[in-house]
Amino acid sequence: MMTLDPDLLRAFLAVADHSSFTRAAVSLNRTQSAVSMQIRRLEMRVATELFRRSTTTVELTQAGESLLAYARRILALNEEAVGRLREHQLEGRVRLGVMDDYGSHVLPALLARFLSLYPRIHVEMETGLTSTMLGRLGDSYDLVIAMHARGHGDGELLRLEQPVWAASAAHQAWLIDPLPVALYPMGCLFRKWAIEALDAAQRPWRLAFVSHNLATVEAIAAQGLAITVVKSSFLPRSLRSLSVEEGLPALPGAEIRLHAGPSLTRAAGLLADHLREAFTTMPGEPAMKYHRAS
């Protein structure tokens, strides 16, 4: 099978673009005779003349015109392939901050796929209250996936979420008065929204349990000791969602947004691209459906 040598195609494009063997040789940092030899080899390979030469001009033949677009595409694909393979060997470190539930349920699979493509990039992920992480973006974190109230917040919109009240299906903690709630520490939007919603509804409540750990809060609720707030997409089997029918006030919608530091390394940029692409294919409420300028 006949193949087209990329070096010969580069010489062909240089002559075609400059309409001159001399200028093509200068652009390729080669001698004119070397370029002429490459063109003759290419013409022998394709068994046709590619240029019409005179003492003053160099013009493409009809066959040369046909080859021109193919040559550009072949070389572009070649460079793309080489660049992609080199990126797989890229080394670096990326510091990622994310909410506890996304760190437990979403990011492990996404990071596994990313690191299978870029095994020499080291990702350091920290979970917790992302509201405190955003102030250290660029210093302590390269990327932060944070939650915001729907319609607010900067960064890049990745996904929509709906917080819901959750309680044990085997108990009726929502009937206790005052209502016991298990929430997260100060700085958590779920805590803020839950308290504001209960106060606005004039529902007596007490803060029965506080924990940084999502699993602990859910375990407390699963035992019927309190109700809590979770994202509807992560509602565990041990809990059921509550609504106005159980006397619970509505909660605001949330947005999940990607925040990037001011000067990302190539490794961090690759992870950011990977996260954007992964979130567009996730089930649920995709950001693209509700896209708006930040």
PDB file of C-alpha atoms in Angstrom:
ATOM      1  CA  MET A   1       0.000   0.000   0.000  1.00  0.00           C
ATOM      2  CA  MET A   2       1.318   3.442  -0.906  1.00  0.00           C
ATOM      3  CA  THR A   3       1.963   5.746   2.069  1.00  0.00           C
ATOM      4  CA  LEU A   4       2.682   9.466   2.160  1.00  0.00           C
ATOM      5  CA  ASP A   5       5.721  10.450   4.197  1.00  0.00           C
ATOM      6  CA  PRO A   6       4.918  13.468   6.432  1.00  0.00           C
ATOM      7  CA  ASP A   7       8.350  14.986   5.697  1.00  0.00           C
ATOM      8  CA  LEU A   8       7.619  14.894   1.988  1.00  0.00           C
ATOM      9  CA  LEU A   9       4.196  16.453   2.559  1.00  0.00           C
ATOM     10  CA  ARG A  10       5.755  19.265   4.612  1.00  0.00           C
ATOM     11  CA  ALA A  11       8.120  20.029   1.741  1.00  0.00           C
ATOM     12  CA  PHE A  12       5.187  19.927  -0.688  1.00  0.00           C
ATOM     13  CA  LEU A  13       3.153  22.395   1.419  1.00  0.00           C
ATOM     14  CA  ALA A  14       6.123  24.714   1.848  1.00  0.00           C
ATOM     15  CA  VAL A  15       6.654  24.931  -1.917  1.00  0.00           C
ATOM     16  CA  ALA A  16       2.917  25.334  -2.541  1.00  0.00           C
ATOM     17  CA  ASP A  17       2.545  28.060   0.090  1.00  0.00           C
ATOM     18  CA  HIS A  18       5.615  30.029  -1.037  1.00  0.00           C
ATOM     19  CA  SER A  19       5.325  29.307  -4.793  1.00  0.00           C
ATOM     20  CA  SER A  20       9.078  28.968  -4.703  1.00  0.00           C
ATOM     21  CA  PHE A  21      11.602  26.219  -3.995  1.00  0.00           C
ATOM     22  CA  THR A  22      14.064  28.791  -2.703  1.00  0.00           C
ATOM     23  CA  ARG A  23      11.690  30.364  -0.193  1.00  0.00           C
ATOM     24  CA  ALA A  24      10.388  26.933   0.803  1.00  0.00           C
ATOM     25  CA  ALA A  25      13.954  25.800   1.540  1.00  0.00           C
ATOM     26  CA  VAL A  26      14.514  28.836   3.769  1.00  0.00           C
ATOM     27  CA  SER A  27      11.289  28.201   5.714  1.00  0.00           C
ATOM     28  CA  LEU A  28      12.260  24.552   6.230  1.00  0.00           C
ATOM     29  CA  ASN A  29      15.881  25.385   7.045  1.00  0.00           C
ATOM     30  CA  ARG A  30      17.068  23.085   4.263  1.00  0.00           C
ATOM     31  CA  THR A  31      18.928  23.490   1.011  1.00  0.00           C
ATOM     32  CA  GLN A  32      17.011  24.058  -2.203  1.00  0.00           C
ATOM     33  CA  SER A  33      18.412  20.851  -3.678  1.00  0.00           C
ATOM     34  CA  ALA A  34      17.162  18.870  -0.650  1.00  0.00           C
ATOM     35  CA  VAL A  35      13.654  20.281  -1.081  1.00  0.00           C
ATOM     36  CA  SER A  36      13.719  19.581  -4.814  1.00  0.00           C
ATOM     37  CA  MET A  37      14.757  15.995  -4.083  1.00  0.00           C
ATOM     38  CA  GLN A  38      11.849  15.581  -1.622  1.00  0.00           C
ATOM     39  CA  ILE A  39       9.347  16.852  -4.198  1.00  0.00           C
ATOM     40  CA  ARG A  40      10.730  14.437  -6.822  1.00  0.00           C
ATOM     41  CA  ARG A  41      10.403  11.554  -4.343  1.00  0.00           C
ATOM     42  CA  LEU A  42       6.804  12.555  -3.594  1.00  0.00           C
ATOM     43  CA  GLU A  43       5.960  12.800  -7.307  1.00  0.00           C
ATOM     44  CA  MET A  44       7.448   9.353  -7.849  1.00  0.00           C
ATOM     45  CA  ARG A  45       5.391   8.038  -4.910  1.00  0.00           C
ATOM     46  CA  VAL A  46       2.085   9.341  -6.329  1.00  0.00           C
ATOM     47  CA  ALA A  47       3.145   8.747  -9.945  1.00  0.00           C
ATOM     48  CA  THR A  48       2.157  12.203 -11.132  1.00  0.00           C
ATOM     49  CA  GLU A  49       3.586  15.688 -11.480  1.00  0.00           C
ATOM     50  CA  LEU A  50       2.566  18.057  -8.676  1.00  0.00           C
ATOM     51  CA  PHE A  51       4.148  21.331  -9.851  1.00  0.00           C
ATOM     52  CA  ARG A  52       4.606  23.147 -13.143  1.00  0.00           C
ATOM     53  CA  ARG A  53       8.027  24.757 -13.072  1.00  0.00           C
ATOM     54  CA  SER A  54       9.432  27.583 -15.172  1.00  0.00           C
ATOM     55  CA  THR A  55      12.377  29.880 -14.754  1.00  0.00           C
ATOM     56  CA  THR A  56      10.171  32.406 -12.970  1.00  0.00           C
ATOM     57  CA  THR A  57       7.193  30.575 -11.433  1.00  0.00           C
ATOM     58  CA  VAL A  58       6.196  27.431  -9.595  1.00  0.00           C
ATOM     59  CA  GLU A  59       2.529  26.494  -9.853  1.00  0.00           C
ATOM     60  CA  LEU A  60       0.455  23.552  -8.672  1.00  0.00           C
ATOM     61  CA  THR A  61      -0.836  21.124 -11.271  1.00  0.00           C
ATOM     62  CA  GLN A  62      -4.399  19.853 -11.028  1.00  0.00           C
ATOM     63  CA  ALA A  63      -3.080  16.810  -9.147  1.00  0.00           C
ATOM     64  CA  GLY A  64      -1.154  19.115  -6.835  1.00  0.00           C
ATOM     65  CA  GLU A  65      -4.318  21.099  -6.124  1.00  0.00           C
ATOM     66  CA  SER A  66      -6.098  17.850  -5.236  1.00  0.00           C
ATOM     67  CA  LEU A  67      -3.301  16.780  -2.885  1.00  0.00           C
ATOM     68  CA  LEU A  68      -3.091  20.157  -1.122  1.00  0.00           C
ATOM     69  CA  ALA A  69      -6.120  19.769   1.183  1.00  0.00           C
ATOM     70  CA  TYR A  70      -5.283  16.139   1.953  1.00  0.00           C
ATOM     71  CA  ALA A  71      -1.718  17.060   2.860  1.00  0.00           C
ATOM     72  CA  ARG A  72      -2.894  19.696   5.325  1.00  0.00           C
ATOM     73  CA  ARG A  73      -5.336  17.281   6.936  1.00  0.00           C
ATOM     74  CA  ILE A  74      -2.778  14.478   7.180  1.00  0.00           C
ATOM     75  CA  LEU A  75      -0.195  16.708   8.843  1.00  0.00           C
ATOM     76  CA  ALA A  76      -2.794  18.245  11.186  1.00  0.00           C
ATOM     77  CA  LEU A  77      -3.932  14.791  12.329  1.00  0.00           C
ATOM     78  CA  ASN A  78      -0.324  13.711  12.717  1.00  0.00           C
ATOM     79  CA  GLU A  79       0.450  16.683  14.954  1.00  0.00           C
ATOM     80  CA  GLU A  80      -2.746  16.145  16.940  1.00  0.00           C
ATOM     81  CA  ALA A  81      -1.905  12.483  17.535  1.00  0.00           C
ATOM     82  CA  VAL A  82       1.667  13.243  18.588  1.00  0.00           C
ATOM     83  CA  GLY A  83       0.480  16.019  20.886  1.00  0.00           C
ATOM     84  CA  ARG A  84      -2.111  13.767  22.519  1.00  0.00           C
ATOM     85  CA  LEU A  85       0.428  11.009  23.118  1.00  0.00           C
ATOM     86  CA  ARG A  86       2.860  13.478  24.647  1.00  0.00           C
ATOM     87  CA  GLU A  87       0.108  14.790  26.935  1.00  0.00           C
ATOM     88  CA  HIS A  88      -0.414  11.275  28.290  1.00  0.00           C
ATOM     89  CA  GLN A  89       3.160  11.460  29.579  1.00  0.00           C
ATOM     90  CA  LEU A  90       2.610  14.877  31.156  1.00  0.00           C
ATOM     91  CA  GLU A  91       3.681  15.133  34.781  1.00  0.00           C
ATOM     92  CA  GLY A  92       2.139  17.465  37.326  1.00  0.00           C
ATOM     93  CA  ARG A  93       0.133  17.953  40.492  1.00  0.00           C
ATOM     94  CA  VAL A  94      -3.444  19.206  40.753  1.00  0.00           C
ATOM     95  CA  ARG A  95      -5.069  20.285  44.027  1.00  0.00           C
ATOM     96  CA  LEU A  96      -8.827  19.787  43.929  1.00  0.00           C
ATOM     97  CA  GLY A  97     -11.418  20.834  46.506  1.00  0.00           C
ATOM     98  CA  VAL A  98     -14.960  19.440  46.453  1.00  0.00           C
ATOM     99  CA  MET A  99     -18.057  18.913  48.613  1.00  0.00           C
ATOM    100  CA  ASP A 100     -18.200  15.731  50.688  1.00  0.00           C
ATOM    101  CA  ASP A 101     -21.045  14.082  48.760  1.00  0.00           C
ATOM    102  CA  TYR A 102     -19.490  14.725  45.351  1.00  0.00           C
ATOM    103  CA  GLY A 103     -16.150  13.569  46.712  1.00  0.00           C
ATOM    104  CA  SER A 104     -17.770  10.291  47.780  1.00  0.00           C
ATOM    105  CA  HIS A 105     -20.223   9.588  44.965  1.00  0.00           C
ATOM    106  CA  VAL A 106     -19.038  11.384  41.810  1.00  0.00           C
ATOM    107  CA  LEU A 107     -15.335  12.200  41.771  1.00  0.00           C
ATOM    108  CA  PRO A 108     -13.798   8.739  42.408  1.00  0.00           C
ATOM    109  CA  ALA A 109     -14.997   7.330  39.070  1.00  0.00           C
ATOM    110  CA  LEU A 110     -14.160  10.547  37.191  1.00  0.00           C
ATOM    111  CA  LEU A 111     -10.660  10.675  38.652  1.00  0.00           C
ATOM    112  CA  ALA A 112     -10.081   6.994  37.895  1.00  0.00           C
ATOM    113  CA  ARG A 113     -10.824   7.614  34.219  1.00  0.00           C
ATOM    114  CA  PHE A 114      -8.670  10.755  34.183  1.00  0.00           C
ATOM    115  CA  LEU A 115      -5.687   9.044  35.796  1.00  0.00           C
ATOM    116  CA  SER A 116      -5.934   6.116  33.392  1.00  0.00           C
ATOM    117  CA  LEU A 117      -5.329   8.668  30.624  1.00  0.00           C
ATOM    118  CA  TYR A 118      -2.710  10.714  32.477  1.00  0.00           C
ATOM    119  CA  PRO A 119      -0.984   8.348  34.925  1.00  0.00           C
ATOM    120  CA  ARG A 120       1.838  10.784  35.700  1.00  0.00           C
ATOM    121  CA  ILE A 121      -0.466  13.523  36.970  1.00  0.00           C
ATOM    122  CA  HIS A 122      -1.028  13.422  40.729  1.00  0.00           C
ATOM    123  CA  VAL A 123      -4.418  14.669  41.918  1.00  0.00           C
ATOM    124  CA  GLU A 124      -4.741  15.701  45.566  1.00  0.00           C
ATOM    125  CA  MET A 125      -8.435  15.902  46.469  1.00  0.00           C
ATOM    126  CA  GLU A 126      -9.786  17.434  49.669  1.00  0.00           C
ATOM    127  CA  THR A 127     -13.441  17.273  50.695  1.00  0.00           C
ATOM    128  CA  GLY A 128     -15.244  19.651  53.017  1.00  0.00           C
ATOM    129  CA  LEU A 129     -16.988  23.007  53.095  1.00  0.00           C
ATOM    130  CA  THR A 130     -16.173  24.528  49.716  1.00  0.00           C
ATOM    131  CA  SER A 131     -17.234  27.991  50.881  1.00  0.00           C
ATOM    132  CA  THR A 132     -13.982  28.137  52.857  1.00  0.00           C
ATOM    133  CA  MET A 133     -11.959  26.691  49.963  1.00  0.00           C
ATOM    134  CA  LEU A 134     -12.897  29.400  47.481  1.00  0.00           C
ATOM    135  CA  GLY A 135     -10.978  32.014  49.461  1.00  0.00           C
ATOM    136  CA  ARG A 136      -7.814  29.923  49.028  1.00  0.00           C
ATOM    137  CA  LEU A 137      -8.266  29.238  45.316  1.00  0.00           C
ATOM    138  CA  GLY A 138      -4.899  29.634  43.627  1.00  0.00           C
ATOM    139  CA  ASP A 139      -2.981  29.317  46.898  1.00  0.00           C
ATOM    140  CA  SER A 140      -4.182  25.999  48.317  1.00  0.00           C
ATOM    141  CA  TYR A 141      -6.343  24.753  45.440  1.00  0.00           C
ATOM    142  CA  ASP A 142      -6.081  24.759  41.665  1.00  0.00           C
ATOM    143  CA  LEU A 143      -9.717  23.758  41.145  1.00  0.00           C
ATOM    144  CA  VAL A 144     -12.753  23.835  43.430  1.00  0.00           C
ATOM    145  CA  ILE A 145     -16.160  22.303  42.708  1.00  0.00           C
ATOM    146  CA  ALA A 146     -18.536  24.302  44.895  1.00  0.00           C
ATOM    147  CA  MET A 147     -22.255  24.651  45.496  1.00  0.00           C
ATOM    148  CA  HIS A 148     -24.114  27.959  45.142  1.00  0.00           C
ATOM    149  CA  ALA A 149     -27.691  29.137  45.364  1.00  0.00           C
ATOM    150  CA  ARG A 150     -29.380  28.797  41.984  1.00  0.00           C
ATOM    151  CA  GLY A 151     -28.893  31.965  39.958  1.00  0.00           C
ATOM    152  CA  HIS A 152     -25.917  33.132  42.026  1.00  0.00           C
ATOM    153  CA  GLY A 153     -22.205  32.546  42.150  1.00  0.00           C
ATOM    154  CA  ASP A 154     -19.346  32.820  39.700  1.00  0.00           C
ATOM    155  CA  GLY A 155     -17.320  30.013  38.189  1.00  0.00           C
ATOM    156  CA  GLU A 156     -18.532  27.682  35.457  1.00  0.00           C
ATOM    157  CA  LEU A 157     -21.941  26.057  35.808  1.00  0.00           C
ATOM    158  CA  LEU A 158     -21.645  22.258  35.710  1.00  0.00           C
ATOM    159  CA  ARG A 159     -24.890  20.891  37.091  1.00  0.00           C
ATOM    160  CA  LEU A 160     -28.126  21.715  38.906  1.00  0.00           C
ATOM    161  CA  GLU A 161     -29.136  20.067  42.164  1.00  0.00           C
ATOM    162  CA  GLN A 162     -32.253  20.123  44.324  1.00  0.00           C
ATOM    163  CA  PRO A 163     -31.816  19.885  48.109  1.00  0.00           C
ATOM    164  CA  VAL A 164     -34.519  17.887  49.893  1.00  0.00           C
ATOM    165  CA  TRP A 165     -35.460  17.140  53.475  1.00  0.00           C
ATOM    166  CA  ALA A 166     -34.660  13.520  54.326  1.00  0.00           C
ATOM    167  CA  ALA A 167     -35.616  11.216  57.179  1.00  0.00           C
ATOM    168  CA  SER A 168     -35.735   7.562  58.095  1.00  0.00           C
ATOM    169  CA  ALA A 169     -38.508   5.659  56.336  1.00  0.00           C
ATOM    170  CA  ALA A 170     -38.936   3.520  59.454  1.00  0.00           C
ATOM    171  CA  HIS A 171     -39.515   6.432  61.839  1.00  0.00           C
ATOM    172  CA  GLN A 172     -41.461   9.679  61.840  1.00  0.00           C
ATOM    173  CA  ALA A 173     -38.925  12.132  63.168  1.00  0.00           C
ATOM    174  CA  TRP A 174     -40.651  14.955  61.286  1.00  0.00           C
ATOM    175  CA  LEU A 175     -43.588  14.716  63.743  1.00  0.00           C
ATOM    176  CA  ILE A 176     -41.420  15.497  66.783  1.00  0.00           C
ATOM    177  CA  ASP A 177     -41.888  18.961  68.260  1.00  0.00           C
ATOM    178  CA  PRO A 178     -39.611  20.829  68.282  1.00  0.00           C
ATOM    179  CA  LEU A 179     -38.252  19.294  65.091  1.00  0.00           C
ATOM    180  CA  PRO A 180     -34.792  17.714  65.592  1.00  0.00           C
ATOM    181  CA  VAL A 181     -32.435  18.424  62.700  1.00  0.00           C
ATOM    182  CA  ALA A 182     -29.009  16.997  61.899  1.00  0.00           C
ATOM    183  CA  LEU A 183     -26.935  19.479  59.918  1.00  0.00           C
ATOM    184  CA  TYR A 184     -23.437  20.518  59.031  1.00  0.00           C
ATOM    185  CA  PRO A 185     -21.222  23.218  60.605  1.00  0.00           C
ATOM    186  CA  MET A 186     -21.504  26.963  60.021  1.00  0.00           C
ATOM    187  CA  GLY A 187     -20.634  27.869  56.439  1.00  0.00           C
ATOM    188  CA  CYS A 188     -22.686  25.067  54.880  1.00  0.00           C
ATOM    189  CA  LEU A 189     -25.410  26.317  52.541  1.00  0.00           C
ATOM    190  CA  PHE A 190     -27.709  23.416  53.498  1.00  0.00           C
ATOM    191  CA  ARG A 191     -27.547  24.487  57.136  1.00  0.00           C
ATOM    192  CA  LYS A 192     -28.290  28.101  56.206  1.00  0.00           C
ATOM    193  CA  TRP A 193     -31.187  27.209  53.915  1.00  0.00           C
ATOM    194  CA  ALA A 194     -32.689  24.723  56.369  1.00  0.00           C
ATOM    195  CA  ILE A 195     -32.688  27.202  59.256  1.00  0.00           C
ATOM    196  CA  GLU A 196     -34.035  30.053  57.130  1.00  0.00           C
ATOM    197  CA  ALA A 197     -36.815  27.864  55.696  1.00  0.00           C
ATOM    198  CA  LEU A 198     -37.899  26.557  59.119  1.00  0.00           C
ATOM    199  CA  ASP A 199     -37.845  30.029  60.654  1.00  0.00           C
ATOM    200  CA  ALA A 200     -39.826  31.473  57.744  1.00  0.00           C
ATOM    201  CA  ALA A 201     -42.406  28.701  58.147  1.00  0.00           C
ATOM    202  CA  GLN A 202     -42.458  29.333  61.919  1.00  0.00           C
ATOM    203  CA  ARG A 203     -41.726  25.667  62.554  1.00  0.00           C
ATOM    204  CA  PRO A 204     -40.155  25.083  65.986  1.00  0.00           C
ATOM    205  CA  TRP A 205     -36.857  23.225  65.642  1.00  0.00           C
ATOM    206  CA  ARG A 206     -33.669  22.348  67.493  1.00  0.00           C
ATOM    207  CA  LEU A 207     -30.186  21.569  66.232  1.00  0.00           C
ATOM    208  CA  ALA A 208     -29.849  18.012  67.511  1.00  0.00           C
ATOM    209  CA  PHE A 209     -26.665  16.918  65.735  1.00  0.00           C
ATOM    210  CA  VAL A 210     -23.810  18.672  63.945  1.00  0.00           C
ATOM    211  CA  SER A 211     -21.071  16.912  61.996  1.00  0.00           C
ATOM    212  CA  HIS A 212     -18.578  17.643  59.237  1.00  0.00           C
ATOM    213  CA  ASN A 213     -19.090  14.105  57.978  1.00  0.00           C
ATOM    214  CA  LEU A 214     -21.901  13.388  55.525  1.00  0.00           C
ATOM    215  CA  ALA A 215     -22.106   9.710  56.464  1.00  0.00           C
ATOM    216  CA  THR A 216     -22.526  10.587  60.155  1.00  0.00           C
ATOM    217  CA  VAL A 217     -25.377  13.003  59.484  1.00  0.00           C
ATOM    218  CA  GLU A 218     -27.134  10.460  57.273  1.00  0.00           C
ATOM    219  CA  ALA A 219     -26.659   7.699  59.867  1.00  0.00           C
ATOM    220  CA  ILE A 220     -28.244   9.869  62.571  1.00  0.00           C
ATOM    221  CA  ALA A 221     -31.242  10.550  60.320  1.00  0.00           C
ATOM    222  CA  ALA A 222     -31.506   6.860  59.364  1.00  0.00           C
ATOM    223  CA  GLN A 223     -31.974   5.971  63.048  1.00  0.00           C
ATOM    224  CA  GLY A 224     -34.920   8.342  63.326  1.00  0.00           C
ATOM    225  CA  LEU A 225     -33.080  10.721  65.649  1.00  0.00           C
ATOM    226  CA  ALA A 226     -33.459  13.744  63.381  1.00  0.00           C
ATOM    227  CA  ILE A 227     -34.170  14.867  59.832  1.00  0.00           C
ATOM    228  CA  THR A 228     -31.524  16.344  57.564  1.00  0.00           C
ATOM    229  CA  VAL A 229     -30.982  17.882  54.134  1.00  0.00           C
ATOM    230  CA  VAL A 230     -29.351  16.058  51.212  1.00  0.00           C
ATOM    231  CA  LYS A 231     -29.143  16.501  47.453  1.00  0.00           C
ATOM    232  CA  SER A 232     -31.991  14.591  45.795  1.00  0.00           C
ATOM    233  CA  SER A 233     -29.542  12.886  43.431  1.00  0.00           C
ATOM    234  CA  PHE A 234     -27.674  11.399  46.410  1.00  0.00           C
ATOM    235  CA  LEU A 235     -30.643  10.373  48.578  1.00  0.00           C
ATOM    236  CA  PRO A 236     -29.481   7.141  50.256  1.00  0.00           C
ATOM    237  CA  ARG A 237     -31.701   4.076  50.447  1.00  0.00           C
ATOM    238  CA  SER A 238     -31.826   4.398  54.226  1.00  0.00           C
ATOM    239  CA  LEU A 239     -33.696   7.707  53.928  1.00  0.00           C
ATOM    240  CA  ARG A 240     -36.848   9.002  52.266  1.00  0.00           C
ATOM    241  CA  SER A 241     -37.470  12.504  51.022  1.00  0.00           C
ATOM    242  CA  LEU A 242     -39.977  14.760  52.782  1.00  0.00           C
ATOM    243  CA  SER A 243     -42.149  17.462  51.264  1.00  0.00           C
ATOM    244  CA  VAL A 244     -44.829  20.003  52.147  1.00  0.00           C
ATOM    245  CA  GLU A 245     -47.170  17.066  52.726  1.00  0.00           C
ATOM    246  CA  GLU A 246     -45.162  16.241  55.838  1.00  0.00           C
ATOM    247  CA  GLY A 247     -45.206  19.892  56.847  1.00  0.00           C
ATOM    248  CA  LEU A 248     -41.658  20.716  55.689  1.00  0.00           C
ATOM    249  CA  PRO A 249     -40.979  24.028  53.900  1.00  0.00           C
ATOM    250  CA  ALA A 250     -39.567  24.109  50.379  1.00  0.00           C
ATOM    251  CA  LEU A 251     -35.801  24.504  49.918  1.00  0.00           C
ATOM    252  CA  PRO A 252     -34.060  26.603  47.224  1.00  0.00           C
ATOM    253  CA  GLY A 253     -32.368  25.040  44.212  1.00  0.00           C
ATOM    254  CA  ALA A 254     -28.612  24.742  43.978  1.00  0.00           C
ATOM    255  CA  GLU A 255     -25.941  25.026  41.304  1.00  0.00           C
ATOM    256  CA  ILE A 256     -22.677  23.110  41.147  1.00  0.00           C
ATOM    257  CA  ARG A 257     -19.933  25.294  39.709  1.00  0.00           C
ATOM    258  CA  LEU A 258     -16.311  24.751  38.767  1.00  0.00           C
ATOM    259  CA  HIS A 259     -13.859  27.394  39.982  1.00  0.00           C
ATOM    260  CA  ALA A 260     -10.337  27.590  38.555  1.00  0.00           C
ATOM    261  CA  GLY A 261      -7.287  29.363  39.916  1.00  0.00           C
ATOM    262  CA  PRO A 262      -5.890  32.417  38.092  1.00  0.00           C
ATOM    263  CA  SER A 263      -3.019  30.599  36.350  1.00  0.00           C
ATOM    264  CA  LEU A 264      -3.675  26.909  35.761  1.00  0.00           C
ATOM    265  CA  THR A 265      -0.901  24.499  34.919  1.00  0.00           C
ATOM    266  CA  ARG A 266      -1.376  22.256  31.892  1.00  0.00           C
ATOM    267  CA  ALA A 267      -2.158  19.360  34.246  1.00  0.00           C
ATOM    268  CA  ALA A 268      -4.883  21.347  36.025  1.00  0.00           C
ATOM    269  CA  GLY A 269      -6.303  22.496  32.704  1.00  0.00           C
ATOM    270  CA  LEU A 270      -6.560  18.907  31.503  1.00  0.00           C
ATOM    271  CA  LEU A 271      -8.430  17.898  34.664  1.00  0.00           C
ATOM    272  CA  ALA A 272     -10.776  20.877  34.289  1.00  0.00           C
ATOM    273  CA  ASP A 273     -11.533  19.843  30.697  1.00  0.00           C
ATOM    274  CA  HIS A 274     -12.129  16.267  31.816  1.00  0.00           C
ATOM    275  CA  LEU A 275     -14.569  17.388  34.513  1.00  0.00           C
ATOM    276  CA  ARG A 276     -16.500  19.641  32.111  1.00  0.00           C
ATOM    277  CA  GLU A 277     -16.896  16.824  29.611  1.00  0.00           C
ATOM    278  CA  ALA A 278     -17.861  14.276  32.276  1.00  0.00           C
ATOM    279  CA  PHE A 279     -20.544  16.489  33.808  1.00  0.00           C
ATOM    280  CA  THR A 280     -22.250  17.002  30.436  1.00  0.00           C
ATOM    281  CA  THR A 281     -22.900  13.254  30.225  1.00  0.00           C
ATOM    282  CA  MET A 282     -24.027  12.715  33.825  1.00  0.00           C
ATOM    283  CA  PRO A 283     -27.705  11.835  34.434  1.00  0.00           C
ATOM    284  CA  GLY A 284     -29.839  14.397  36.221  1.00  0.00           C
ATOM    285  CA  GLU A 285     -30.165  18.090  35.508  1.00  0.00           C
ATOM    286  CA  PRO A 286     -27.316  19.108  33.161  1.00  0.00           C
ATOM    287  CA  ALA A 287     -25.995  22.656  33.245  1.00  0.00           C
ATOM    288  CA  MET A 288     -26.305  23.016  29.449  1.00  0.00           C
ATOM    289  CA  LYS A 289     -30.094  22.983  29.724  1.00  0.00           C
ATOM    290  CA  TYR A 290     -29.991  26.023  32.010  1.00  0.00           C
ATOM    291  CA  HIS A 291     -26.891  27.749  30.669  1.00  0.00           C
ATOM    292  CA  ARG A 292     -26.616  31.428  31.345  1.00  0.00           C
ATOM    293  CA  ALA A 293     -23.767  33.914  31.434  1.00  0.00           C
ATOM    294  CA  SER A 294     -22.194  34.252  34.845  1.00  0.00           C
TER     295      SER A 294
END
